[in-house]
Coordinates of C-alpha atoms in Angstrom, one line a residue:
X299 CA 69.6 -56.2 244.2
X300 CA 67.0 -53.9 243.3
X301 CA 66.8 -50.6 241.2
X302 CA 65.0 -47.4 240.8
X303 CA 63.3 -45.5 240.4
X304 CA 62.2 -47.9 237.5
X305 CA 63.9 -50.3 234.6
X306 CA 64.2 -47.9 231.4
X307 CA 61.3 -48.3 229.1
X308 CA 60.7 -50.5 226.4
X309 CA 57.3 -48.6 225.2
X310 CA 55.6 -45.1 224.8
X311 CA 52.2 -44.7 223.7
X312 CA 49.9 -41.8 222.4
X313 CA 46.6 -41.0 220.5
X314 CA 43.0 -41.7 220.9
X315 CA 41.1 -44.5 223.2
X316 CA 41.8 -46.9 220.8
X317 CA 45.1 -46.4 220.4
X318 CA 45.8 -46.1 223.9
X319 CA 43.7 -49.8 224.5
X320 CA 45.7 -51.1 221.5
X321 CA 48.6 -49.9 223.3
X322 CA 48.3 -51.3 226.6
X323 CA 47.5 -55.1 224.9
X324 CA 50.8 -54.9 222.7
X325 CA 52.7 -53.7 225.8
X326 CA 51.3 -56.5 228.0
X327 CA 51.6 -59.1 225.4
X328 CA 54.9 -58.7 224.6
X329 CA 55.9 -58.3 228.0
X330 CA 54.2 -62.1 228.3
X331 CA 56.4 -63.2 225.5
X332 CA 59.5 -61.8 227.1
X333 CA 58.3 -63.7 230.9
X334 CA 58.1 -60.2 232.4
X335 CA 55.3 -58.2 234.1
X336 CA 54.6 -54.8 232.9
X337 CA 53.2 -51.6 233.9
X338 CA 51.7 -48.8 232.1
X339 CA 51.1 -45.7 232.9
X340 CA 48.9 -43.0 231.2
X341 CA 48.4 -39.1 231.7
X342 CA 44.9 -38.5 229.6
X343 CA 41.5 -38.1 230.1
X344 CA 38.7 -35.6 230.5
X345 CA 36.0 -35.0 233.2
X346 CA 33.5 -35.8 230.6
X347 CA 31.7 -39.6 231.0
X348 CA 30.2 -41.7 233.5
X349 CA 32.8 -41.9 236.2
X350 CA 31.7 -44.4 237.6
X351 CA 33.8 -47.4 235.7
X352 CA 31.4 -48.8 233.5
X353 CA 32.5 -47.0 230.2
X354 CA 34.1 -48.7 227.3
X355 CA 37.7 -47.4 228.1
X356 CA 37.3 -48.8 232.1
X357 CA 36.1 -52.4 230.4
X358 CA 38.8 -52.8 228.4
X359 CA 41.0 -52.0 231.0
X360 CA 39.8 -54.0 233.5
X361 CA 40.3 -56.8 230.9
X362 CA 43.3 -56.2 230.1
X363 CA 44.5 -55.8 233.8
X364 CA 45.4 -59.0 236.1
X365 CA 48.5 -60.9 237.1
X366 CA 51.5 -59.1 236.2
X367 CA 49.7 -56.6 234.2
X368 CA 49.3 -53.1 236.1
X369 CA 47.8 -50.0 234.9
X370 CA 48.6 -46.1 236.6
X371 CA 46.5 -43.4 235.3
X372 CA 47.4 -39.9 236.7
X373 CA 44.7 -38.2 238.6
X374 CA 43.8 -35.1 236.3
X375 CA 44.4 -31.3 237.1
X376 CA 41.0 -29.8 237.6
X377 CA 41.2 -29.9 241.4
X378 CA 40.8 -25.7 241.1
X379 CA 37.6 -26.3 238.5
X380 CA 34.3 -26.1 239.3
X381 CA 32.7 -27.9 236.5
X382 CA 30.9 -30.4 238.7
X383 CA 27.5 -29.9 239.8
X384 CA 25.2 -32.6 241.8
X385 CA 21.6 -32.5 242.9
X386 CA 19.1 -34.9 244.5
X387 CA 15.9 -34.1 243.7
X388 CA 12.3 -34.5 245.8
X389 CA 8.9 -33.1 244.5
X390 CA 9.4 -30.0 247.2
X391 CA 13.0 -29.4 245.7
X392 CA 12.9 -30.0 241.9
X393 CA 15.1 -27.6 240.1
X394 CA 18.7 -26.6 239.6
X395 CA 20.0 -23.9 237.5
X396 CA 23.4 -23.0 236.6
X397 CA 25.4 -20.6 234.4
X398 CA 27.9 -21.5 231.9
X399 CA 31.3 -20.1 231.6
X400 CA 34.0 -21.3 229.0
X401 CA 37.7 -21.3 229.3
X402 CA 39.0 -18.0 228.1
X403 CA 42.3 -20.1 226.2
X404 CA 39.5 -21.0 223.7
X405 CA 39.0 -18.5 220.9
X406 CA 35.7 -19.6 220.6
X407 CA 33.2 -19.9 223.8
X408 CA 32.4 -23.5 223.2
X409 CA 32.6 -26.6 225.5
X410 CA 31.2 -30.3 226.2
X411 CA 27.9 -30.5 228.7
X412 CA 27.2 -33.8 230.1
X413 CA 24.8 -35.0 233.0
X414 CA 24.1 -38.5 234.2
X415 CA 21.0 -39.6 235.9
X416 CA 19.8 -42.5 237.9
X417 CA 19.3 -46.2 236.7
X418 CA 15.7 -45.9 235.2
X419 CA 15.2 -42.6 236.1
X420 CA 14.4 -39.3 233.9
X421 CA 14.9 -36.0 233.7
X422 CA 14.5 -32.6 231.8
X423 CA 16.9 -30.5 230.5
X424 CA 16.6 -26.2 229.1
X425 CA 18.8 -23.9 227.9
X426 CA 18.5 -20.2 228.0
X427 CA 20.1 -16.8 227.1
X428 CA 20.5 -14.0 230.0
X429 CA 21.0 -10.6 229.7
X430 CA 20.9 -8.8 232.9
X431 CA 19.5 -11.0 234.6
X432 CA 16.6 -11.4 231.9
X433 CA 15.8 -13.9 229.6
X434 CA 16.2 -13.4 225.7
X435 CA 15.6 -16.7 224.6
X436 CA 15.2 -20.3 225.4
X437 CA 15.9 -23.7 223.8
X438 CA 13.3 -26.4 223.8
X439 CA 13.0 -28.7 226.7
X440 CA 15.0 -31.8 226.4
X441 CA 13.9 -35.1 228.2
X442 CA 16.2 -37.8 228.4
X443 CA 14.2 -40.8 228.4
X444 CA 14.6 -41.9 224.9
X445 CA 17.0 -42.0 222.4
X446 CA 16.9 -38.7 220.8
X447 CA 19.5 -36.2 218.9
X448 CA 18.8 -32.5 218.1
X449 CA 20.9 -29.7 216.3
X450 CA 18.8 -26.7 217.6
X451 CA 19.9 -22.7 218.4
X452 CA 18.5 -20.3 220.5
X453 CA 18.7 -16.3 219.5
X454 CA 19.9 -14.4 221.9
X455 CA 20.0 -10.2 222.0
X456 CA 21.3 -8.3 218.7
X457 CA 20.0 -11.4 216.8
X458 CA 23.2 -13.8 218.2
X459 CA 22.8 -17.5 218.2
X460 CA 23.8 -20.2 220.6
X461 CA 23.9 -23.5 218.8
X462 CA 23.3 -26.4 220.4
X463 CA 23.8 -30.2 219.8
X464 CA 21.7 -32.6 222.1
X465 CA 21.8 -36.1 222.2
X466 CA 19.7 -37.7 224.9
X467 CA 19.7 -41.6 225.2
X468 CA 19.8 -44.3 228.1
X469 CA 23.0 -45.7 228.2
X470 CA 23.7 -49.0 227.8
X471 CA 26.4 -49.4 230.0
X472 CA 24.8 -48.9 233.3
X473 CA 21.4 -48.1 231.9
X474 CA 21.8 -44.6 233.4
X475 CA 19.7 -41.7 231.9
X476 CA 22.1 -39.3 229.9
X477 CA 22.0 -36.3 228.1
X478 CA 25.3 -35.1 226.5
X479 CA 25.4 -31.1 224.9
X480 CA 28.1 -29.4 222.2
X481 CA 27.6 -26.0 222.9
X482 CA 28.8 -23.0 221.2
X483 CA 27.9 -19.5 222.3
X484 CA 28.8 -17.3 219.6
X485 CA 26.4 -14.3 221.8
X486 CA 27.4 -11.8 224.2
X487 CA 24.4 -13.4 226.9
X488 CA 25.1 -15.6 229.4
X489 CA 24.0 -19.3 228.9
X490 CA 22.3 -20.8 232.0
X491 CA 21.0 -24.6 232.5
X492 CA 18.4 -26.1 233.9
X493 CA 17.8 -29.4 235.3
X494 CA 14.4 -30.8 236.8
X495 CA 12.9 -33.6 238.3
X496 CA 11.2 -35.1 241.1
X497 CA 13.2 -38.0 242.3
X498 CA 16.9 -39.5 241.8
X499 CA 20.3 -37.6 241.3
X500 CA 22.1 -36.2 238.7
X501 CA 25.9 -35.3 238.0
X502 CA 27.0 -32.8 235.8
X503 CA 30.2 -32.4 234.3
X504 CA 31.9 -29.4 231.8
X505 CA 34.7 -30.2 229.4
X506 CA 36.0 -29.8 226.3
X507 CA 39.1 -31.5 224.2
X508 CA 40.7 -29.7 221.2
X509 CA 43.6 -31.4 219.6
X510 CA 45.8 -32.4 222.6
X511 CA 44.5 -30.0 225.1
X512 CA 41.5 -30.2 227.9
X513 CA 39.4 -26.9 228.3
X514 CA 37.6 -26.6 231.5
X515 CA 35.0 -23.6 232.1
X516 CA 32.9 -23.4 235.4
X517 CA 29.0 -23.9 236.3
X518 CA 28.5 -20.3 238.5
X519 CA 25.8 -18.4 239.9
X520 CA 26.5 -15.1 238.3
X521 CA 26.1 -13.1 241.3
X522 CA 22.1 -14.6 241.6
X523 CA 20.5 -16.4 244.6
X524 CA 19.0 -18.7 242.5
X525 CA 21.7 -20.4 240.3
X526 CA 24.0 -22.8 241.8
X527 CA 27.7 -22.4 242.3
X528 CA 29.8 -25.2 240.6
X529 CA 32.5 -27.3 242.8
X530 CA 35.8 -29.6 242.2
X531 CA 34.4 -33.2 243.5
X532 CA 34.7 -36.1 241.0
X533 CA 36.4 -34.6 238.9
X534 CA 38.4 -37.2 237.9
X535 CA 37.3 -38.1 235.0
X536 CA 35.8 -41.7 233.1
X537 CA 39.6 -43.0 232.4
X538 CA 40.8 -42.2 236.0
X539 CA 37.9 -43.7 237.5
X540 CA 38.9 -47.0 236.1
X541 CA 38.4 -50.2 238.4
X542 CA 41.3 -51.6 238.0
X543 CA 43.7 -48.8 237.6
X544 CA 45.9 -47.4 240.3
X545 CA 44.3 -43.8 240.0
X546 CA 47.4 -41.1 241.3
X547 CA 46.9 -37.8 242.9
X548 CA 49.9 -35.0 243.5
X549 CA 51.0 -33.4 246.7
X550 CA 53.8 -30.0 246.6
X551 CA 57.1 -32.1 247.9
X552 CA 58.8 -28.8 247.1
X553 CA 57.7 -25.1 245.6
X554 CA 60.8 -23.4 245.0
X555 CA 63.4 -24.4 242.2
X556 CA 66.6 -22.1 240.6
X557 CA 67.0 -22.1 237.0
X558 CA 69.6 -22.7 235.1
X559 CA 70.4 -18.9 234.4
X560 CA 70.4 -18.5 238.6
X561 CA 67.0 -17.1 238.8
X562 CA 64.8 -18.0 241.6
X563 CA 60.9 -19.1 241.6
X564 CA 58.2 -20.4 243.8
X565 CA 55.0 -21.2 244.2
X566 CA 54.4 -19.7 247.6
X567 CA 50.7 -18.0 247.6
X568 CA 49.6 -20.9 245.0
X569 CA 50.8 -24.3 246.9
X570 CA 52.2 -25.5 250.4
X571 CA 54.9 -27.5 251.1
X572 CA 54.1 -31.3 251.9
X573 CA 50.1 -30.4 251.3
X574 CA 48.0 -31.8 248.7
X575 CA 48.7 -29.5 245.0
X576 CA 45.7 -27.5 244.3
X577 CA 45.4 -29.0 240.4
X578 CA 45.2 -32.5 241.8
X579 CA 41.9 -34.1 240.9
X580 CA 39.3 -34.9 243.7
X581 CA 37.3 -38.0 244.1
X582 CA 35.6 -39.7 244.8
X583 CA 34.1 -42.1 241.6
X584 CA 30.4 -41.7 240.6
X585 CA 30.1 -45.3 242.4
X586 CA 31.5 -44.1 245.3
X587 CA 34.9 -45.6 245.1
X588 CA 37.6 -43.8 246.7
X589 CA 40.0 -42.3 243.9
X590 CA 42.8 -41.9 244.0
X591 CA 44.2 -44.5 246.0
X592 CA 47.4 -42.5 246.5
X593 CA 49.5 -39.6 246.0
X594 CA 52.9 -39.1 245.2
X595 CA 55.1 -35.8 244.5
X596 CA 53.9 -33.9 241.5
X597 CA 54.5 -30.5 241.6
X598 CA 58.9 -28.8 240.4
X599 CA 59.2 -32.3 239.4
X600 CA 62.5 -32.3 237.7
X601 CA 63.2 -34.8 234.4
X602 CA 65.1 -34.5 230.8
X603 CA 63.0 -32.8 227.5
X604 CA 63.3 -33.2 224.0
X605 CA 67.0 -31.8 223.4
X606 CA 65.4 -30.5 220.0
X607 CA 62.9 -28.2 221.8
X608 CA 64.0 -25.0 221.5
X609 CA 61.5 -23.6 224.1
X610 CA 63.6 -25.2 226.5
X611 CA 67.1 -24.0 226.4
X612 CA 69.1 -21.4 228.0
X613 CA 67.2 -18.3 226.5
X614 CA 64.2 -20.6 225.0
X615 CA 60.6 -19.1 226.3
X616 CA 61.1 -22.2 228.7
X617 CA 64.0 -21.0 230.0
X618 CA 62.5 -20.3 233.9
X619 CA 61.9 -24.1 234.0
X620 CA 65.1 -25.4 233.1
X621 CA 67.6 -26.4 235.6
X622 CA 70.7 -28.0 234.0
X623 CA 72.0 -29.3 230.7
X624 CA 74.8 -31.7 230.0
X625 CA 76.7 -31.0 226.4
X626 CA 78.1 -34.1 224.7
X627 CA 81.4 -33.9 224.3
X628 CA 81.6 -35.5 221.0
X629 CA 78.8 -33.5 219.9
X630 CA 78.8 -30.4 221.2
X631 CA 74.5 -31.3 221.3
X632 CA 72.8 -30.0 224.8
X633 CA 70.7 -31.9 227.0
X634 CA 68.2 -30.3 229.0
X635 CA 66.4 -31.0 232.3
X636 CA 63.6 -29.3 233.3
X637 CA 60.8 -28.6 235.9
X638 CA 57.4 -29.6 235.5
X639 CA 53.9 -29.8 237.7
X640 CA 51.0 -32.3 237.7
X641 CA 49.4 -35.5 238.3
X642 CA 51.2 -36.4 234.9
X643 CA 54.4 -36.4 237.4
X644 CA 53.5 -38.4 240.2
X645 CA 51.7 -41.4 238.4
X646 CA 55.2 -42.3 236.5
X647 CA 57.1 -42.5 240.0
X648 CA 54.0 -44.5 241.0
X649 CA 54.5 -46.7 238.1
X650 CA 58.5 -47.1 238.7
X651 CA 57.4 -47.8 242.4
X652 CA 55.1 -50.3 241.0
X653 CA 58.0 -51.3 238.8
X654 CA 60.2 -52.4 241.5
X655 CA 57.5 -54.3 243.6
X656 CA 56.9 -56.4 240.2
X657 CA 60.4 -57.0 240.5
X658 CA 60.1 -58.7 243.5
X659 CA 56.5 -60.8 242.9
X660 CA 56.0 -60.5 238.9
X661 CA 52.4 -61.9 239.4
X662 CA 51.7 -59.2 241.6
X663 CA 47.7 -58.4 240.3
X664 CA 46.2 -54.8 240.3
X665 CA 44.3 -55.0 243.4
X666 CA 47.5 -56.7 245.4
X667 CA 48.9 -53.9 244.3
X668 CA 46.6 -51.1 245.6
X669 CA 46.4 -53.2 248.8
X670 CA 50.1 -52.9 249.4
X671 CA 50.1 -49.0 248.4
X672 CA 47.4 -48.3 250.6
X673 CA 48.2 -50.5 253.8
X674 CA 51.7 -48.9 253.3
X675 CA 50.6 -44.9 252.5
X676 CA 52.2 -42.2 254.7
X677 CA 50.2 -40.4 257.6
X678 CA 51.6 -37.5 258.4
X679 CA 50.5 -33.6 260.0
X680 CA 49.5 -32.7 256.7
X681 CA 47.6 -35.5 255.3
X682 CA 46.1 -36.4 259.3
X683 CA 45.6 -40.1 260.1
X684 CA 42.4 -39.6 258.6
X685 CA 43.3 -38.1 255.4
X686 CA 40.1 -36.7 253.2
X687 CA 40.0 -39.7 251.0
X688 CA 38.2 -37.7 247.8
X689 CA 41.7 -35.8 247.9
X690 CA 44.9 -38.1 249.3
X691 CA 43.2 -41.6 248.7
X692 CA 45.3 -43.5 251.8
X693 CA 47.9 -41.0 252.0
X694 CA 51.4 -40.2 250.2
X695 CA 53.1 -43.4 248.8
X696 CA 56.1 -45.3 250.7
X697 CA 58.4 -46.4 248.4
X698 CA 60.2 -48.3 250.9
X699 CA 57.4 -49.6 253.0
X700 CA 55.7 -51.0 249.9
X701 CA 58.9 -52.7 248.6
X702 CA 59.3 -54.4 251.9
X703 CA 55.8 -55.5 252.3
X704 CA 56.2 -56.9 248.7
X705 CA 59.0 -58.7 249.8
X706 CA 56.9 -60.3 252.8
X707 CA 54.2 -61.0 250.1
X708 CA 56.2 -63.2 248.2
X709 CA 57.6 -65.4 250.5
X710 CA 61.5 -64.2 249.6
X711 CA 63.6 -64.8 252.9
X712 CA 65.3 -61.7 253.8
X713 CA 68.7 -61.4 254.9
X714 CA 68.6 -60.6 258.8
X715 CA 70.3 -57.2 259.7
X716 CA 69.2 -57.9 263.8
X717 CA 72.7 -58.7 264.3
X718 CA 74.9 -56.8 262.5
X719 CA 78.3 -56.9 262.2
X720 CA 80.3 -55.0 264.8
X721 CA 82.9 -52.7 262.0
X722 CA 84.2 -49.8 261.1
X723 CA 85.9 -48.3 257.6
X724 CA 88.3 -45.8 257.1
X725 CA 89.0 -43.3 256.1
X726 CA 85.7 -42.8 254.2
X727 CA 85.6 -41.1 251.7
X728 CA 88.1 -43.2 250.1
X729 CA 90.7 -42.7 247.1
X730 CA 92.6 -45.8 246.2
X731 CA 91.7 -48.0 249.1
X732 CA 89.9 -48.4 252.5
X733 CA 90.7 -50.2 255.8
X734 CA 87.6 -52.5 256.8
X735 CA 88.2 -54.1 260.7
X736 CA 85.5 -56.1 262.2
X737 CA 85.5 -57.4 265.8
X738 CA 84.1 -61.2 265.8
X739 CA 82.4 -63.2 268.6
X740 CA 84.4 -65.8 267.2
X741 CA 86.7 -67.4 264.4
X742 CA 84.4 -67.1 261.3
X743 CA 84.3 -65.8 257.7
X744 CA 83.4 -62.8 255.9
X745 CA 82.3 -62.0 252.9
X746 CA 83.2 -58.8 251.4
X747 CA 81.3 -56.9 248.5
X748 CA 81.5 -54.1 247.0
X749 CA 78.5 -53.3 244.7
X750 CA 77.9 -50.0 242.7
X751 CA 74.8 -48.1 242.2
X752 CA 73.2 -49.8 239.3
X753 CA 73.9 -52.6 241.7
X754 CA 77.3 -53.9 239.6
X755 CA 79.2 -56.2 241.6
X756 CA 83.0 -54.4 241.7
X757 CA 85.0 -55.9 244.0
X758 CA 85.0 -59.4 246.4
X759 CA 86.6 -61.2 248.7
X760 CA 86.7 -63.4 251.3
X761 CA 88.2 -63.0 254.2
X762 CA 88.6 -65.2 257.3
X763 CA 88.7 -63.2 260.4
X764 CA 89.3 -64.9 264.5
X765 CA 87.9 -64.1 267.3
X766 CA 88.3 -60.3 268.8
X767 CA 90.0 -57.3 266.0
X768 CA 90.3 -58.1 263.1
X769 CA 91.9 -55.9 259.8
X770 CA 92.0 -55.9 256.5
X771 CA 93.1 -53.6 252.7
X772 CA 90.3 -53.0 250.4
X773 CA 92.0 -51.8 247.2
X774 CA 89.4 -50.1 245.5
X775 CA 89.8 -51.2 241.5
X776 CA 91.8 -49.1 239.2
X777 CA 89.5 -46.5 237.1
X778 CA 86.6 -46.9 239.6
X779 CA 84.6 -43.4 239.0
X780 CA 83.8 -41.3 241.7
X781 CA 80.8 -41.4 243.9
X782 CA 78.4 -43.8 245.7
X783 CA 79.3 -47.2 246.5
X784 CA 77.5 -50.0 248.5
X785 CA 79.5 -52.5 250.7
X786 CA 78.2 -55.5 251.9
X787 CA 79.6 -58.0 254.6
X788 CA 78.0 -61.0 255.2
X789 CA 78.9 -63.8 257.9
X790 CA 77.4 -66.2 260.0
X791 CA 76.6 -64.2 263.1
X792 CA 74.9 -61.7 260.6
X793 CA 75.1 -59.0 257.7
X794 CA 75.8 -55.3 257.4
X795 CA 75.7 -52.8 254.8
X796 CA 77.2 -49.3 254.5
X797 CA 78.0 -47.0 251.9
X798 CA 81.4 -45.7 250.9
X799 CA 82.2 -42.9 249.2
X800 CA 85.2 -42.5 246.3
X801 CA 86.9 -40.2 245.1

């Protein structure tokens, strides 16, 4: 018998790339010293890198990944960001210009600048102050077809500076022209970029990481007809865009919640019920691969926080997002469960999804996996039977569907439920006991078990029956606990389950 949503963890993991990579091998390694598979899943990145699966991060991944060894990376949350820009230049249509904005949680107006060109291809690269739509000051022109790096500054009005630190340099990884800027505005005048060439593409991308946290301004126009609006595709991000990760959007299953003080909330005006959640990350990868390959819920996604975090009690700051609490009663101590939104919710039921189908076929490898997910992937009115790849991948996931198809994947022989066994039980709900009577075809016997939901085996027995009505006591076990129960009855002319509740 299987169980979900997934077996309890043997492993959490933070901290740099490194540590993350360093991670994954320990988690996988012991896994192959226990004979298990193993999944890991991962909420971090930033948009900043190549996307396109050839950075250091996706390598080690993907050689990490194989056989019983399955990685989930949650999508990101900068579907509402416009911190993309693309542009294909021709010698009629050479220029495009942006403004900067930085993300007004940052006490400083700094952020990350980086823009990828084509395989063996060039381009040029100015910065520039503007005050009313004038220009007080520009930075030198940088070309990016060597390796170079340069602290400059550009002085804007009353004498402010914008510093500036450019590193240009073909990459080595997919020998892609790049040009990476830390930029700090510390004037009042609005930065604007500039990009110029005559032939090939590039893809620019705003970020910033401090500490923890991700910091996402915009590329605008500032109200001009010549500066180019920024927009949300590929915004993914280098770890998301991993060849070998399963890469995990969000879609609103719900928008309301109550918390546990009775007050009601929603997120009607921001989401939509059964729609794609406006944070989820778009695709597709630089390469052109669609990302994600799925979505699953992500937004009021109810789970247990740290029992020591007073933000998240009764009257904690938190409060609004709590839902329940369970006290100890041998320690008085509160437990809290709480509501929370983002791709960093729907890659872990991904993962116990995933979890469950390595259950079945342990040697299932990553792209067996996204093959199942996406054959399997819900079509509904919402998503269309053409969903928009760059945002749903193949659809919502199918927890069900992809556990079944798992099943036909590995050869296991299922039990046939085409003939199921004509009964009936009652009364149900139960207290102390339960009549079970089955009508046979002919003299036979059953077996009878009753499992509960961790899948425990509680009660047996076998029971020949003849042919025509048939009756028999189930005496439910002394101190069974209330709730859910599974019985199964199994006999030659076929099997039949059906739940029974106790109370």
């Amino acid at each position: 018998m299987l169980v979900g949503i997934t077996p309890k963890q043997s492993q959490w993991t933070g901290g740099g790339l490194t540590d993350i990579i360093d991670g994954m091998n320990y988690i996988y390694q012991y896994a192959a010293s226990q004979g298990k598979p193993a999944v890991v899943n991962l909420s971090w990145g930033c948009t900043i890198g190549s996307n396109d699966g050839t950075s250091l991060f996706s390598q080690a991944c993907d050689n990490l990944t194989g056989a019983g060894k399955i990685f989930v990376i949650a999508a990101g949350n900068n579907g509402t960001d416009k911190i993309h820009l693309q542009k294909d230049f021709t010698p009629n249509d050479s220029v495009i210009k942006s403004f900067i904005s930085f993300d007004n949680l940052l006490t400083k107006k700094t952020t990350w600048m980086d823009i990828w060109g084509d395989s063996a291809k060039t381009f040029t690269v100015e910065l520039s102050l503007y005050s009313n739509n004038t220009v007080k000051g520009n930075s030198i022109r940088f070309t990016c077809n060597n390796q170079m790096t340069v602290d400059t500054f550009i002085i804007g009005s009353a004498n402010d500076t914008c510093f500036i630190k450019a590193t240009t340099t073909p990459s080595e990884l997919n020998n892609k022209s790049h040009a990476f800027f830390d930029i700090y505005n510390n004037s009042s005048d609005n930065l604007c970029v500039e990009v110029t060439d005559t032939v090939g593409r590039v893809n620019m991308w705003l970020g910033y990481v401090l500490g923890s946290h991700g910091y996402y301004g915009a590329f605008n126009s500032n109200g001009t007809s010549w500066a180019t609006d920024g927009n949300a595709d590929m915004t993914l991000g280098e770890m998301a865009s991993t060849k070998s990760a399963i890469t995990v959007g969000a879609y609103s299953s719900k928008i309301d919640w109550t918390d546990i003080n009775g007050g009601s909330w929603s997120y009607t005006g921001y989401a939509l019920n059964n729609r794609i959640a406006p944070f989820s990350s778009h695709g597709p990868t630089v390469d052109n691969r669609m990302k994600p390959e799925i979505t699953a819920p992500g937004l009021t996604i109810a789970s247990a926080v740290n029992s020591y975090d007073t933000s998240f009690s009764s009257y904690g700051t938190n409060s609004t997002f709590i839902l329940s609490k369970y006290t100890n009663p041998s320690t008085s101590h509160d437990y809290y469960y709480a509501e929370a939104s983002g791709t960093s919710m729907a890659a872990p039921a991904t993962s116990g999804i995933i979890a469950l189908m390595l259950q079945i076929k342990p040697d299932l490898t990553p792209q067996e996996v996204k093959n199942i997910l996406i054959n399997t992937a819900i079509k509904d009115n919402y998503t269309t039977q053409t969903p928009n790849q760059n945002l749903w991948g193949a659809g919502k996931i199918n927890a069900y569907a992809a556990v079944k198809n798992t099943i036909k994947l590995s050869g296991i022989k299922q039990n046939s439920f085409s003939n199921s066994i004509n009964h009936a039980i009652y009364p149900n709900p139960a207290k102390t006991e339960f009549t079970l009577e089955i009508t046979s075809k002919t003299a036979e016997e059953q077996n009878i078990e009753l499992y509960n939901i961790l899948g425990n085996l509680i009660y047996s027995k076998r029971w020949n029956t003849t042919q025509g009505q048939n009756k028999t006591l189930v005496k439910i076990p002394d101190n069974t606990p209330s709730g859910t129960y599974i019985l199964k009855i199994s006999s030659p002319q076929g099997n039949s389950i059906n739940k029974v509740l106790i109370e």
